[in-house]
Structure formats: structure tokens, C-alpha cells
Coordinates of C-alpha atoms in Angstrom, one line a residue:
M1 CA 81.7 -34.5 46.0
E2 CA 81.4 -31.8 43.4
K3 CA 79.9 -34.2 40.7
T4 CA 77.6 -35.5 43.7
I5 CA 76.2 -32.3 44.6
L6 CA 75.9 -31.5 41.0
I7 CA 73.7 -34.5 40.2
V8 CA 71.9 -33.6 43.4
L9 CA 71.1 -30.0 42.1
L10 CA 70.0 -31.0 38.7
S11 CA 68.1 -34.1 39.5
G12 CA 65.8 -31.0 41.3
F13 CA 66.0 -28.8 38.1
I14 CA 65.1 -31.3 35.8
A15 CA 62.3 -32.7 38.2
G16 CA 61.1 -29.2 38.1
F17 CA 61.1 -28.7 34.6
I18 CA 59.1 -32.1 34.2
C19 CA 56.3 -31.2 36.3
R20 CA 56.1 -27.9 34.7
I21 CA 55.6 -29.3 31.1
I22 CA 53.0 -31.8 32.6
P23 CA 49.4 -30.4 32.1
S24 CA 47.7 -29.4 35.3
R25 CA 44.8 -31.8 34.9
T26 CA 47.1 -35.1 34.8
K27 CA 46.4 -36.3 38.1
F28 CA 49.6 -37.8 40.5
I29 CA 52.2 -38.0 38.2
K30 CA 53.4 -34.3 39.2
E31 CA 52.7 -35.2 42.9
I32 CA 54.9 -38.2 42.7
I33 CA 57.7 -36.8 41.1
S34 CA 57.7 -33.5 43.5
L35 CA 57.6 -36.0 46.5
L36 CA 60.1 -38.4 45.5
T37 CA 62.3 -35.6 44.5
S38 CA 62.2 -33.7 47.9
I39 CA 62.6 -37.2 49.8
F40 CA 65.6 -37.6 47.9
F41 CA 67.2 -34.0 48.8
F42 CA 65.9 -35.1 52.4
Y43 CA 67.9 -38.5 52.3
F44 CA 71.0 -36.9 50.7
S45 CA 71.3 -34.2 53.4
F46 CA 70.5 -36.8 56.4
F47 CA 73.3 -38.8 54.5
L48 CA 75.6 -36.1 54.6
S49 CA 74.9 -35.5 58.6
F50 CA 77.0 -38.5 59.1
V51 CA 80.1 -37.5 57.2
S52 CA 82.7 -36.9 60.2
T53 CA 85.0 -34.3 58.5
D54 CA 84.0 -30.9 56.5
Y55 CA 84.5 -30.9 52.8
I56 CA 85.6 -27.3 51.5
S57 CA 87.2 -27.0 48.0
E58 CA 87.2 -23.8 45.6
F59 CA 83.6 -24.1 45.0
L60 CA 81.7 -26.2 47.9
L61 CA 81.2 -25.5 51.7
I62 CA 79.8 -28.8 53.3
D63 CA 80.1 -27.9 57.1
R64 CA 77.9 -29.0 60.1
F65 CA 76.1 -25.3 59.6
S66 CA 75.2 -26.0 55.9
I67 CA 74.2 -29.3 56.5
F68 CA 72.1 -28.7 58.9
I69 CA 70.6 -26.0 57.3
S70 CA 70.1 -28.2 54.0
L71 CA 68.5 -30.8 56.1
F72 CA 65.6 -28.6 57.4
I73 CA 65.1 -26.8 53.8
S74 CA 64.5 -30.2 52.1
L75 CA 62.4 -31.3 55.4
F76 CA 60.1 -27.8 54.8
T77 CA 59.9 -28.4 50.8
L78 CA 59.0 -32.2 51.9
L79 CA 56.5 -31.5 54.3
T80 CA 55.0 -28.5 52.3
I81 CA 54.5 -30.7 49.3
I82 CA 52.7 -33.5 51.4
Y83 CA 50.4 -30.4 52.6
G84 CA 49.9 -29.4 48.8
F85 CA 48.3 -32.6 47.9
S86 CA 45.0 -31.9 49.9
Y87 CA 45.6 -27.9 49.8
F88 CA 45.8 -27.4 45.8
D89 CA 42.9 -29.7 45.3
N90 CA 41.9 -28.8 41.9
F91 CA 44.3 -26.2 41.7
E92 CA 44.5 -25.1 37.8
N93 CA 48.2 -24.0 38.3
S94 CA 49.4 -26.9 40.3
N95 CA 52.0 -28.0 37.7
R96 CA 53.7 -24.7 38.0
Y97 CA 53.3 -24.9 41.8
Y98 CA 55.2 -27.9 41.9
S99 CA 58.0 -27.2 39.8
Y100 CA 58.6 -23.7 41.4
V101 CA 59.2 -25.1 44.7
L102 CA 61.3 -28.1 43.2
W103 CA 63.8 -25.4 41.6
T104 CA 63.2 -23.3 44.8
L105 CA 64.8 -26.2 46.8
A106 CA 67.9 -27.1 44.2
S107 CA 68.5 -23.4 44.5
S108 CA 68.6 -23.1 48.2
T109 CA 70.9 -26.3 48.4
G110 CA 73.0 -24.9 45.8
A111 CA 73.2 -21.5 47.7
I112 CA 73.8 -23.2 51.2
F113 CA 76.6 -25.4 50.0
S114 CA 78.3 -22.8 47.9
N115 CA 81.9 -21.4 49.1
N116 CA 82.6 -19.8 45.4
L117 CA 81.1 -16.2 45.9
I118 CA 80.0 -16.0 42.6
L119 CA 78.3 -19.4 42.2
F120 CA 76.7 -18.4 45.8
S121 CA 75.1 -15.1 44.0
V122 CA 73.7 -17.0 41.3
M123 CA 71.9 -19.8 43.3
W124 CA 70.8 -16.7 45.3
G125 CA 69.6 -14.8 42.5
Y126 CA 67.9 -17.5 41.2
L127 CA 65.5 -17.7 44.5
A128 CA 64.6 -14.2 43.6
I129 CA 63.1 -15.5 40.4
T130 CA 61.2 -18.3 42.1
L131 CA 60.0 -16.3 44.8
Y132 CA 58.3 -13.9 42.4
L133 CA 57.1 -17.0 40.3
L134 CA 55.3 -18.2 43.0
L135 CA 53.7 -15.4 44.2
N136 CA 52.3 -14.8 41.4
I137 CA 50.7 -18.0 41.0
S138 CA 47.4 -16.9 42.9
G139 CA 46.9 -14.5 40.0
E140 CA 46.2 -11.0 39.0
E141 CA 45.2 -10.0 42.5
N142 CA 48.7 -10.6 43.5
E143 CA 50.4 -8.6 40.7
Y144 CA 51.6 -5.5 42.6
P145 CA 53.0 -7.4 45.7
A146 CA 54.9 -9.7 43.5
K147 CA 56.3 -6.8 41.7
K148 CA 57.1 -4.8 45.0
T149 CA 58.7 -8.2 46.3
M150 CA 61.0 -8.5 43.3
I151 CA 62.0 -5.1 43.3
I152 CA 63.0 -5.4 47.1
V153 CA 64.9 -8.7 47.3
G154 CA 66.1 -7.9 43.7
G155 CA 67.4 -4.5 44.6
S156 CA 69.2 -6.1 47.6
D157 CA 70.9 -8.7 45.3
S158 CA 72.3 -6.1 43.4
F159 CA 74.0 -5.0 46.4
L160 CA 75.1 -8.3 47.1
I161 CA 76.7 -8.2 43.8
L162 CA 78.5 -5.3 44.7
G163 CA 79.4 -6.7 47.7
I164 CA 80.7 -9.6 46.3
C165 CA 82.9 -7.7 43.6
G166 CA 84.3 -5.7 46.5
L167 CA 85.1 -8.6 48.4
I168 CA 87.2 -9.9 45.7
F169 CA 89.0 -6.6 45.1
L170 CA 90.1 -6.2 48.4
T171 CA 91.2 -10.1 48.9
G172 CA 91.8 -11.3 45.5
K173 CA 90.0 -14.5 46.5
Y174 CA 86.5 -16.1 45.2
T175 CA 85.5 -18.2 48.5
I176 CA 83.9 -17.5 51.7
T177 CA 86.6 -19.4 53.3
E178 CA 89.4 -17.8 52.3
T179 CA 87.8 -14.2 52.9
K180 CA 88.6 -12.5 56.2
I181 CA 88.2 -8.6 56.5
F182 CA 89.2 -6.5 59.2
I183 CA 86.9 -3.0 58.6
K184 CA 88.6 -0.3 59.2
S185 CA 87.9 2.2 56.2
G186 CA 84.6 3.4 54.8
F187 CA 85.3 1.1 51.5
E188 CA 85.1 -2.0 53.7
I189 CA 81.8 -0.6 55.8
A190 CA 80.3 -0.3 52.4
I191 CA 80.9 -3.6 51.2
F192 CA 79.4 -5.0 54.9
F193 CA 76.4 -3.1 54.4
S194 CA 75.8 -4.2 50.9
L195 CA 76.1 -8.0 52.0
I196 CA 73.8 -7.2 55.0
S197 CA 71.3 -5.6 52.7
A198 CA 70.8 -8.5 51.1
S199 CA 70.5 -10.8 53.9
F200 CA 68.1 -8.6 55.9
A201 CA 65.9 -8.3 52.9
K202 CA 65.8 -12.2 52.1
A203 CA 65.1 -12.6 56.1
G204 CA 62.5 -9.8 56.4
S205 CA 64.4 -7.6 58.8
M206 CA 63.6 -3.6 59.0
P207 CA 63.7 -1.6 56.8
L208 CA 63.7 -4.2 54.0
H209 CA 60.7 -6.0 55.6
T210 CA 57.6 -4.4 53.9
W211 CA 57.2 -7.1 51.4
I212 CA 56.1 -10.0 53.6
P213 CA 53.0 -8.1 55.2
E214 CA 52.3 -6.9 51.2
I215 CA 52.1 -10.3 49.9
S216 CA 50.3 -12.5 53.1
E217 CA 46.8 -11.2 52.5
K218 CA 46.5 -12.6 48.9
T219 CA 49.6 -15.3 48.7
P220 CA 48.2 -18.7 49.4
S221 CA 49.2 -19.6 53.0
I222 CA 51.4 -22.7 51.5
I223 CA 53.5 -20.4 50.0
M224 CA 53.6 -18.1 52.8
A225 CA 54.4 -21.4 55.1
Y226 CA 57.3 -22.1 52.8
L227 CA 59.1 -19.1 51.6
P228 CA 58.9 -16.0 53.8
A229 CA 58.1 -17.9 57.1
S230 CA 60.6 -20.7 56.8
L231 CA 63.2 -20.7 53.7
D232 CA 63.6 -17.0 53.6
K233 CA 64.2 -17.0 57.4
L234 CA 66.8 -19.8 57.0
L235 CA 68.6 -18.7 53.9
G236 CA 68.8 -14.7 54.8
I237 CA 70.0 -15.5 58.4
Y238 CA 72.4 -18.1 57.0
L239 CA 74.2 -15.3 54.9
F240 CA 73.9 -13.0 58.2
A241 CA 75.6 -15.6 60.1
R242 CA 78.6 -16.2 57.2
I243 CA 79.1 -12.2 57.1
L244 CA 79.5 -11.7 60.7
L245 CA 81.2 -15.2 61.6
N246 CA 83.4 -15.8 58.7
I247 CA 83.7 -12.8 56.6
F248 CA 84.2 -10.2 58.7
E249 CA 86.7 -10.7 61.6
Y250 CA 85.3 -8.7 64.6
Q251 CA 87.4 -6.3 67.1
V252 CA 85.4 -5.0 69.8
D253 CA 87.7 -1.8 70.0
F254 CA 87.2 -1.1 66.4
H255 CA 83.7 -2.5 65.4
S256 CA 81.4 -2.1 68.3
E257 CA 79.7 0.8 66.3
L258 CA 78.9 -1.1 63.5
W259 CA 77.8 -3.9 65.5
F260 CA 75.5 -1.3 67.6
I261 CA 73.7 -0.7 64.8
L262 CA 73.0 -3.9 63.8
R263 CA 71.5 -4.7 67.5
L264 CA 69.7 -1.4 67.0
I265 CA 68.4 -2.5 64.1
G266 CA 67.2 -6.0 65.6
S267 CA 65.6 -4.2 68.5
L268 CA 63.4 -2.0 66.2
T269 CA 62.6 -5.1 64.0
I270 CA 61.3 -6.8 67.3
V271 CA 59.2 -4.0 68.8
C272 CA 57.9 -2.3 65.6
G273 CA 56.9 -5.6 63.8
V274 CA 54.9 -7.0 67.1
L275 CA 53.3 -3.6 67.5
M276 CA 51.7 -3.8 64.1
A277 CA 51.1 -7.6 64.4
I278 CA 48.8 -6.8 67.5
V279 CA 46.5 -4.6 65.8
Q280 CA 45.8 -6.6 63.0
H281 CA 42.4 -8.5 62.0
N282 CA 43.4 -10.4 59.1
M283 CA 45.0 -14.0 60.5
K284 CA 47.7 -14.1 57.8
K285 CA 48.7 -10.7 58.0
L286 CA 49.0 -10.8 61.8
L287 CA 51.3 -13.7 61.4
S288 CA 53.5 -12.4 58.4
Y289 CA 54.0 -9.1 60.8
H290 CA 55.4 -11.9 63.6
A291 CA 57.4 -13.5 61.1
V292 CA 59.4 -9.7 60.5
S293 CA 59.4 -9.1 64.6
Q294 CA 61.1 -12.6 65.5
V295 CA 63.7 -11.9 63.1
G296 CA 64.7 -9.1 65.1
Y297 CA 65.7 -11.8 68.1
M298 CA 67.9 -13.5 65.6
V299 CA 69.6 -10.2 64.5
L300 CA 69.8 -9.1 67.9
G301 CA 71.5 -12.8 69.0
I302 CA 74.0 -13.0 66.4
S303 CA 75.1 -9.1 66.4
S304 CA 75.9 -9.6 70.5
A305 CA 79.0 -11.2 69.4
N306 CA 79.4 -13.6 72.5
P307 CA 79.0 -17.6 72.2
A308 CA 75.3 -17.5 74.1
G309 CA 73.6 -15.1 71.8
I310 CA 75.1 -16.3 69.1
I311 CA 74.3 -19.7 69.5
G312 CA 70.8 -18.4 70.9
G313 CA 70.3 -16.4 67.6
L314 CA 71.0 -19.1 65.2
F315 CA 68.9 -21.7 67.3
H316 CA 65.9 -19.2 67.0
M317 CA 66.6 -18.9 63.2
L318 CA 65.7 -22.8 63.2
N319 CA 62.8 -22.6 65.6
N320 CA 61.1 -19.7 64.3
A321 CA 61.1 -21.6 60.7
I322 CA 59.5 -24.6 62.4
Y323 CA 56.5 -22.9 64.6
K324 CA 56.2 -20.0 62.0
S325 CA 55.5 -22.7 59.1
L326 CA 53.4 -24.6 61.6
L327 CA 51.3 -21.6 62.5
F328 CA 50.9 -20.6 58.7
F329 CA 49.7 -23.9 57.7
G330 CA 47.3 -23.9 60.5
A331 CA 45.9 -20.7 59.0
G332 CA 45.7 -22.4 55.8
N333 CA 43.8 -25.3 57.4
V334 CA 41.1 -22.9 58.4
E335 CA 41.4 -20.9 55.3
K336 CA 40.7 -24.4 53.6
I337 CA 37.6 -25.3 55.6
T338 CA 36.1 -21.8 56.2
K339 CA 37.2 -19.7 53.4
E340 CA 37.7 -17.2 55.8
V341 CA 40.8 -15.4 57.4
E342 CA 39.4 -12.3 59.3
L343 CA 39.2 -12.8 63.0
E344 CA 35.8 -11.0 63.5
K345 CA 34.3 -13.7 61.3
L346 CA 35.7 -16.6 62.8
G347 CA 35.3 -18.5 66.2
G348 CA 34.4 -21.5 67.9
L349 CA 36.6 -23.9 65.6
S350 CA 38.4 -25.9 68.1
K351 CA 35.5 -28.4 68.7
F352 CA 35.3 -29.2 64.6
M353 CA 39.1 -29.3 64.2
P354 CA 40.8 -30.2 67.5
I355 CA 44.1 -31.5 65.6
T356 CA 44.5 -27.8 63.7
F357 CA 43.5 -26.4 67.4
L358 CA 46.0 -27.9 69.2
T359 CA 49.2 -28.0 66.6
F360 CA 48.2 -24.0 66.6
L361 CA 48.3 -24.0 70.0
I362 CA 51.7 -25.4 70.4
G363 CA 52.9 -23.0 67.6
S364 CA 51.4 -20.3 69.7
L365 CA 53.1 -21.0 72.7
S366 CA 56.5 -21.5 71.1
I367 CA 56.5 -18.5 69.6
S368 CA 55.7 -16.6 72.7
G369 CA 58.5 -18.4 74.6
V370 CA 56.4 -20.4 76.7
P371 CA 58.2 -23.3 78.2
P372 CA 58.8 -26.5 77.3
F373 CA 58.6 -25.5 73.8
N374 CA 61.5 -24.8 71.7
G375 CA 61.0 -20.9 71.3
F376 CA 61.7 -20.7 74.7
F377 CA 65.2 -21.9 75.0
S378 CA 66.3 -20.0 71.8
K379 CA 65.0 -17.2 73.5
Y380 CA 66.6 -17.6 76.9
L381 CA 70.1 -18.1 75.0
I382 CA 69.4 -14.5 73.6
Y383 CA 68.6 -13.0 76.9
Q384 CA 71.5 -14.8 78.4
G385 CA 73.9 -13.2 75.4
L386 CA 72.3 -9.5 76.2
F387 CA 72.8 -9.9 80.1
E388 CA 76.1 -11.3 79.1
G389 CA 76.5 -7.9 77.1
A390 CA 75.6 -5.6 80.1
K391 CA 78.3 -6.8 82.1
S392 CA 80.5 -4.3 79.8
G393 CA 78.4 -1.5 81.6
D394 CA 77.4 0.0 78.4
F395 CA 73.9 1.5 79.1
S396 CA 72.3 0.4 75.5
W397 CA 72.3 -3.6 76.5
I398 CA 70.0 -2.5 79.1
I399 CA 67.5 -1.0 76.1
W400 CA 68.0 -4.3 73.8
I401 CA 67.0 -6.4 76.7
I402 CA 63.8 -4.1 77.1
C403 CA 63.1 -4.4 73.8
A404 CA 63.4 -8.3 73.8
M405 CA 61.0 -8.4 76.7
I406 CA 58.2 -6.1 75.2
G407 CA 58.4 -8.1 72.3
S408 CA 57.9 -11.6 74.1
A409 CA 55.0 -9.6 76.1
L410 CA 53.0 -8.4 73.3
T411 CA 53.3 -11.5 71.4
L412 CA 52.2 -13.9 73.7
A413 CA 49.3 -10.9 73.8
S414 CA 48.6 -10.9 70.2
F415 CA 48.3 -15.2 69.7
L416 CA 45.7 -14.6 72.8
K417 CA 44.2 -12.7 70.7
I418 CA 44.1 -15.0 67.5
V419 CA 43.6 -18.3 69.5
H420 CA 40.6 -16.7 70.9
S421 CA 39.0 -15.2 67.7
V422 CA 39.9 -18.1 65.9
F423 CA 39.5 -21.5 67.9
L424 CA 37.5 -20.2 70.9
G425 CA 34.7 -17.9 72.0
H426 CA 30.9 -18.3 70.1
I427 CA 31.0 -20.3 67.3
K428 CA 30.0 -18.1 63.5
E429 CA 27.7 -19.4 61.3
F430 CA 29.6 -20.6 58.1
K431 CA 28.5 -21.6 54.7
N432 CA 30.2 -24.7 54.1
E433 CA 30.3 -27.5 56.8
I434 CA 33.1 -27.0 59.7
K435 CA 35.2 -30.2 59.7
E436 CA 38.7 -31.3 60.1
V437 CA 41.1 -30.8 57.3
P438 CA 42.0 -34.2 55.1
V439 CA 45.2 -36.2 56.4
S440 CA 47.9 -34.9 54.2
M441 CA 47.0 -31.7 55.8
R442 CA 46.9 -32.9 59.5
F443 CA 50.1 -34.6 58.9
T444 CA 52.3 -31.7 58.2
V445 CA 50.7 -29.8 61.3
T446 CA 51.6 -32.7 63.6
I447 CA 55.1 -33.2 62.2
L448 CA 55.9 -29.8 62.7
S449 CA 54.3 -29.7 66.2
L450 CA 56.1 -32.2 67.3
L451 CA 59.1 -30.6 66.2
C452 CA 58.4 -28.0 68.6
I453 CA 58.3 -30.2 71.7
I454 CA 60.9 -32.1 70.5
F455 CA 63.7 -29.3 70.3
G456 CA 62.3 -28.1 73.6
F457 CA 63.0 -30.5 75.6
G458 CA 66.1 -32.2 73.3
F459 CA 67.7 -28.4 72.9
I460 CA 70.8 -29.7 74.1
L461 CA 71.4 -31.2 70.3
P462 CA 70.8 -28.3 67.9
V463 CA 72.8 -26.0 70.9
R464 CA 75.8 -28.6 70.2
I465 CA 75.3 -28.7 66.6
F466 CA 75.5 -25.0 66.1
E467 CA 78.2 -24.9 68.9
M468 CA 80.6 -27.5 66.5
S469 CA 79.6 -25.7 63.2
T470 CA 80.8 -22.2 64.6
G471 CA 83.2 -22.7 67.2
F472 CA 81.8 -20.9 70.0
Y473 CA 81.5 -22.5 73.1
F474 CA 79.6 -21.3 76.3
E475 CA 79.0 -22.5 79.8
R476 CA 75.6 -24.0 80.2
A477 CA 73.6 -23.7 83.4
F478 CA 70.3 -25.6 82.8
E479 CA 70.3 -27.5 85.5
Y480 CA 68.0 -25.0 87.7
L481 CA 65.2 -25.0 85.0
I482 CA 64.9 -28.9 85.6
P483 CA 62.3 -28.8 88.5
S484 CA 60.3 -25.9 86.8
L485 CA 60.1 -27.6 83.6
T486 CA 59.0 -30.8 84.8
L487 CA 56.4 -29.5 86.8
I488 CA 55.2 -27.1 83.4
F489 CA 55.5 -30.4 81.2
V490 CA 53.4 -32.6 84.1
S491 CA 51.0 -29.8 83.9
L492 CA 50.1 -29.7 80.2
I493 CA 50.1 -33.2 80.3
F494 CA 46.9 -33.1 82.8
G495 CA 45.5 -30.3 81.2
F496 CA 45.6 -32.1 77.2
I497 CA 44.3 -35.3 79.1
I498 CA 41.4 -33.0 80.7
Y499 CA 40.8 -31.0 77.5
A500 CA 40.6 -34.7 75.7
I501 CA 37.9 -36.1 78.2
F502 CA 36.0 -32.5 77.7
I503 CA 35.5 -32.5 74.3
S504 CA 34.6 -36.5 74.2
V505 CA 32.0 -36.2 76.8
K506 CA 28.3 -35.2 75.1
E507 CA 27.4 -32.3 77.3
R508 CA 24.1 -30.8 77.8
K509 CA 23.4 -27.6 75.7
V510 CA 21.8 -24.8 77.6
S511 CA 21.3 -21.6 76.3
T512 CA 23.9 -18.9 78.1
F513 CA 22.3 -17.3 81.2
I514 CA 22.7 -13.4 81.5
G515 CA 20.4 -12.6 84.3
G516 CA 17.3 -13.1 82.2
E517 CA 17.9 -11.0 79.6
K518 CA 17.7 -11.9 76.2
K519 CA 21.0 -12.6 74.6
F520 CA 21.9 -10.2 71.3
E521 CA 25.2 -10.2 69.2
E522 CA 26.6 -7.1 70.7
M523 CA 26.6 -8.8 73.7
E524 CA 29.5 -11.5 72.5
M525 CA 32.9 -11.1 73.6
S526 CA 35.0 -10.3 71.3
G527 CA 38.2 -11.5 70.5
T528 CA 39.5 -8.6 68.6
E529 CA 37.8 -5.3 70.2
F530 CA 39.6 -5.0 73.1
Y531 CA 42.9 -4.6 70.8
K532 CA 41.6 -1.7 69.6
T533 CA 42.0 0.3 72.2
I534 CA 45.8 0.6 71.7
E535 CA 45.3 2.6 68.2
K536 CA 43.7 5.2 70.3
E537 CA 46.6 6.0 72.5
A538 CA 47.8 9.5 71.3
F539 CA 51.3 8.3 70.5
F540 CA 50.4 4.9 68.8
S541 CA 47.1 6.3 66.9
K542 CA 50.3 8.5 65.1
M543 CA 52.3 5.6 64.6
Y544 CA 49.4 3.5 63.3
S545 CA 48.0 6.4 61.1
G546 CA 51.5 6.7 59.5
A547 CA 52.1 3.1 58.8
R548 CA 48.4 2.8 57.0
K549 CA 49.9 5.7 55.3
K550 CA 52.9 3.7 54.2
I551 CA 55.1 6.4 55.1
F552 CA 57.8 4.3 57.2
D553 CA 57.7 1.9 54.1
L554 CA 61.3 2.4 52.6
Y555 CA 59.8 1.1 48.9
E556 CA 57.1 3.7 48.9
N557 CA 59.2 6.6 50.0
F558 CA 61.7 6.0 47.1
K559 CA 59.0 5.4 44.7
R560 CA 57.6 8.7 45.7
I561 CA 60.4 10.4 45.2
I562 CA 61.6 8.7 41.7
F563 CA 57.7 9.5 40.7
Y564 CA 58.1 13.6 41.8
I565 CA 61.6 13.7 40.3
G566 CA 59.9 12.1 37.2
E567 CA 56.7 14.5 37.1
G568 CA 59.5 17.4 37.2
I569 CA 61.4 16.1 34.2
R570 CA 58.2 16.0 32.8
A571 CA 57.0 19.2 33.1
T572 CA 60.0 20.7 31.4
H573 CA 58.8 18.7 28.2
T574 CA 56.1 21.4 27.0
G575 CA 56.6 20.9 23.2
V576 CA 57.4 24.6 23.1
L577 CA 60.6 25.4 20.8
P578 CA 61.7 28.6 23.1
T579 CA 61.8 26.6 26.3
Y580 CA 64.3 23.6 24.7
L581 CA 66.5 26.2 23.1
T582 CA 66.6 27.6 26.9
W583 CA 67.3 24.3 28.2
I584 CA 69.8 24.0 25.4
L585 CA 71.6 27.4 26.1
A586 CA 71.6 26.9 30.0
G587 CA 73.7 23.4 29.5
C588 CA 76.1 24.7 27.1
I589 CA 76.7 27.6 29.9
L590 CA 76.8 25.1 32.7
L591 CA 79.3 22.6 30.4
F592 CA 81.5 26.0 29.8
V593 CA 81.9 26.6 33.1
I594 CA 82.6 22.6 34.3
F595 CA 85.4 22.7 31.5
M596 CA 86.4 26.1 32.8
K597 CA 87.1 24.9 36.2
F598 CA 88.7 21.9 35.6

């Protein structure tokens, strides 16, 4: 098996190298190589899913969990490459794009299947490099966000290495499966949070989330759909799950405070992320804050430490990757045709882009937790896990439930905003002809929207896979949902039929009747103005003002501190000889005192 995995990984790296050296002006060759390589990876993961037993060795960890994640990593890569055929039409850096995507695919697969901690850290480190390279594809305008991302993700990778060194020091073992630590000292707590910081930075959980909104405005939508929306969520939460379920042993009497901190971080991530999303007017930035907010549900579910919550958090990890990629690809469709992502400048696109509208609507309903789509069932399991935790009588569980409910409500509100602003309302004037996107882009969003529906009605399949892969089983009580879900499904079908009939009929166009008055532009109902009132509330106005000044940004705060210290040190270098002699004398006195003391 080791040789097979090595051949698969090398094929990805070699194919990426070949794409890199092929000139961008060369048509079809690099596209075909990328497509065939991603299909090969998908076929390999699909083939592994039929293997009846797990394969665990000194270097490899191939179980139900890692196979299932690798299957979707290869699927997202395949769909991203297909989407890029039309999205990157005549793109001057297309050779770099395809090579970086294939290197990311190979590194991700290597990390997922790694059992050896050192091998895992190497593959994980490659992902930081490919992330930085992909973000720099769009040119100089993305240099600062890319650098910020590299520092946050790369810095957290340093903590990952420190955590791995601590694990090896404590256990003398180099594999994930042989490492099982019971936390009982400050050193073990430090190792725990060192590893957690790496998973949080990759997944985009607070307080290491700020790189995702930072890159969203200038980064192409296809890269946002592939990395922050899908791949990094899968990898980050995969590591988080391995840490909590495999590496550290949880005991409620000893570790409840640590898991309390994780649940607190998850709840804050949900609420703060969605509050920032709801006031955004840039389509991609709004989606990026939702990418942050949804991580909170995964953290909250897995750290609930009961089977329903854990399975719900893992299921939500998968669901979020599906519908978040769908939504970013939908934003890419809109950006491709209109050359615009500001909500105030969009509107009325549903008639001209019906497939994009329908698939984006499905993604919006899924992320909002509306049945019968996939997001509903994963959130339902997370809520079930939270209610199970509340049976202990601890009041904090009520707070976690309230935070999750606030997040769900505001998520729905913000997607009402974006759907109305972009696809409904009055038709805006655009420089280009508004039409549906090419076939390859439509194919990608259609497949992802179908997955939202399939994992909605067929939610039992991924739930069972996560149960078998983690060993956590819970009592299912879904029977009472069947009548209401059936009614909702029938209503949706009728609604789509009526909508299809409506758009196919050539209606008579008349001017809007407004009581005999002339229609002016300021009379139009905006999809964004209503939400601006939130920013004017006393508490929220201060919070949003602080957020714009980046006072909650951990990276910016550390940068200010370092620059302040640097300026202080620089001020001591005056170039005056007596000043330097004074510092030398002071240093000698300090050293004398230290040596006398010890």
C-alpha cells in the first residue's frame, strides 16, 4: 500500500510540474493533464472506499474517515478544474494555476493519509506554500493579503511542529494511532492548544480567521471556492477531529474546562462571523465571513463530546464544504458575466442566469439550515448534541444553544439579502450582455447543488460512515421528521414548477404603478439599505467601528506591538557616542547584578 500511495502522490506532483513548465498560451494540454490527474485521484479514493478493512502502518492511516475525506478532496479538485476551463479563459497565469492546484491535491491527500506525525507536518507545510502561491496568482493587488495569510497559517504551522515535538517527547511514538495522551499538566495543555491553533488557522476559526475576509475581495472566486471554502475546512476540521478523538483522551471530570474553552470559541465564531457577514456589501466578502461563521458549528459540535454532536460536527464539515463551494462558484458566475460583485450594483439576474440563480438559491437554503437540504440535518445533529449536553444541568449549554440559534437566524437573513440584491429586484444596467455562464461553469454548480439535495434526503449514508469511522453511535430519532419533510419537498417541487412556467411565459411588460407619480431611482427598494440599520445601533456601531479599525484582528495587533517595540529600539540608536556608552554601562551593571544574584 505504501508504494501505491507514493505513486499516486508523485503523479500529482509530477503532473503539476509538467503543467508549470508548459507555456500559458499553449491550449488544452495543461487542462487535459489536470483533468486526467484529478480523475485519477478521484478514482483511487473511490476504489479505496470499497476496501473492507482499514490499513494502518507506521506511515499510513487509511480508515473510513480519511478515505471519505480524500474522496471529496479529489471531487472538489476535479470540479474546480472543470470550472476553470471557462472561468480562466485566456488567463495569462493558467499554467501556474493548474500546477498549484495539482500540488495542493497531492499534498492534501498525503496529509489525510499520513499516520506518521513528521510526514503529516511536511505535507501540511506544503499546503501553506501552495495556498500562498495560489493567492498570488491574481497579481500585486493581492500581495498583502497573501503575505498576511502566509504569516497566520505559517505561524500556526510552527505551533503544529512544536506540538508534534511535544507529543514525541511525551510518548516516544511517531504515529497518530499510537499516541493517546491524558491531559494532566500545563505542558500537555500547551501541546493541546499548539495543535488546536494549527487546525483553527487552517479552518478559519476565531481568532485566527482574519486571513479569509482579507483575501476575499481580490482573490478569484474559483480559488476562494477551492481553498477557504472547501479544502481548508476539510483539512482543518479533520485535524481538529483527530486531535480530540484520537490523540487526546477526554475525561469529563478532568477536561471539561478545556472543552468549555473550545465550545466558547465555537460559539463566538458563529455569532461574530455572521454579524460581520450581514453588514457586508461585497458579495465575496459576505460569503467569506459566512465561511468563518460555519466553522463555529463544527467546533461546537465536535467539542460537545457526545456522539450526536460529534457526528453532526463532522457531517457539517462536509456539508459546509459542498454548499460553500457552490456559493463561491455562484459568485464567480456573477462576477464572470457582470464584472461586478458589489451588491448595490447588482440585481435582476435571475431571468438571465436561471441555472446560476437556482443553484445559488439551493446553496443559500442549505447554509441557512432549511429542510430538506443537507445543512438542516447536520445542524439538527449539532443541536441534538447540545441538548444532550444541557441534560447535565450546566447553564453554559443554554448559551451555546442560543448562539447557534442566533447564527442560524442571521444566516438566513443575510442570504435573503444577497439573493434579493443579486438575483431579484430591479434589473441594473451592465456594460456587457447578461447571459448564462458557459457549460463547464454550469456543470460544476449543478453537481454541487445536487449534492446538497442528495445529502439532504440521503443524510443517513454520511452519518453511518462517520459513525463507523469514529466509533461513536447515537440513537436516531428521525421518524417524526418524515411527514413535515415530505410536505416541504412537495411544496418545493410545486414551487419550482410554477417558477419554470412563469419564466417560460412571455409576459406583458408595463411600467410600475405608483399612484400616478413618476418613478425615480431613489424609489427602488434596495436589498442592502435595510441591513444598514444594524450598524447604527449603539452597541453594534461600536463593535463594527472597532472591526473596521481591525482592533479585533490578532495579526494586526501583534504587528502594531512589534512595530512599536521596533520604533522604541530605533529611538535608542541616536548616533551619539555618549548615548551608546550609557547603554553599555547600563548593560554591564545589569549583568553584574545578575551574576551576583546567581
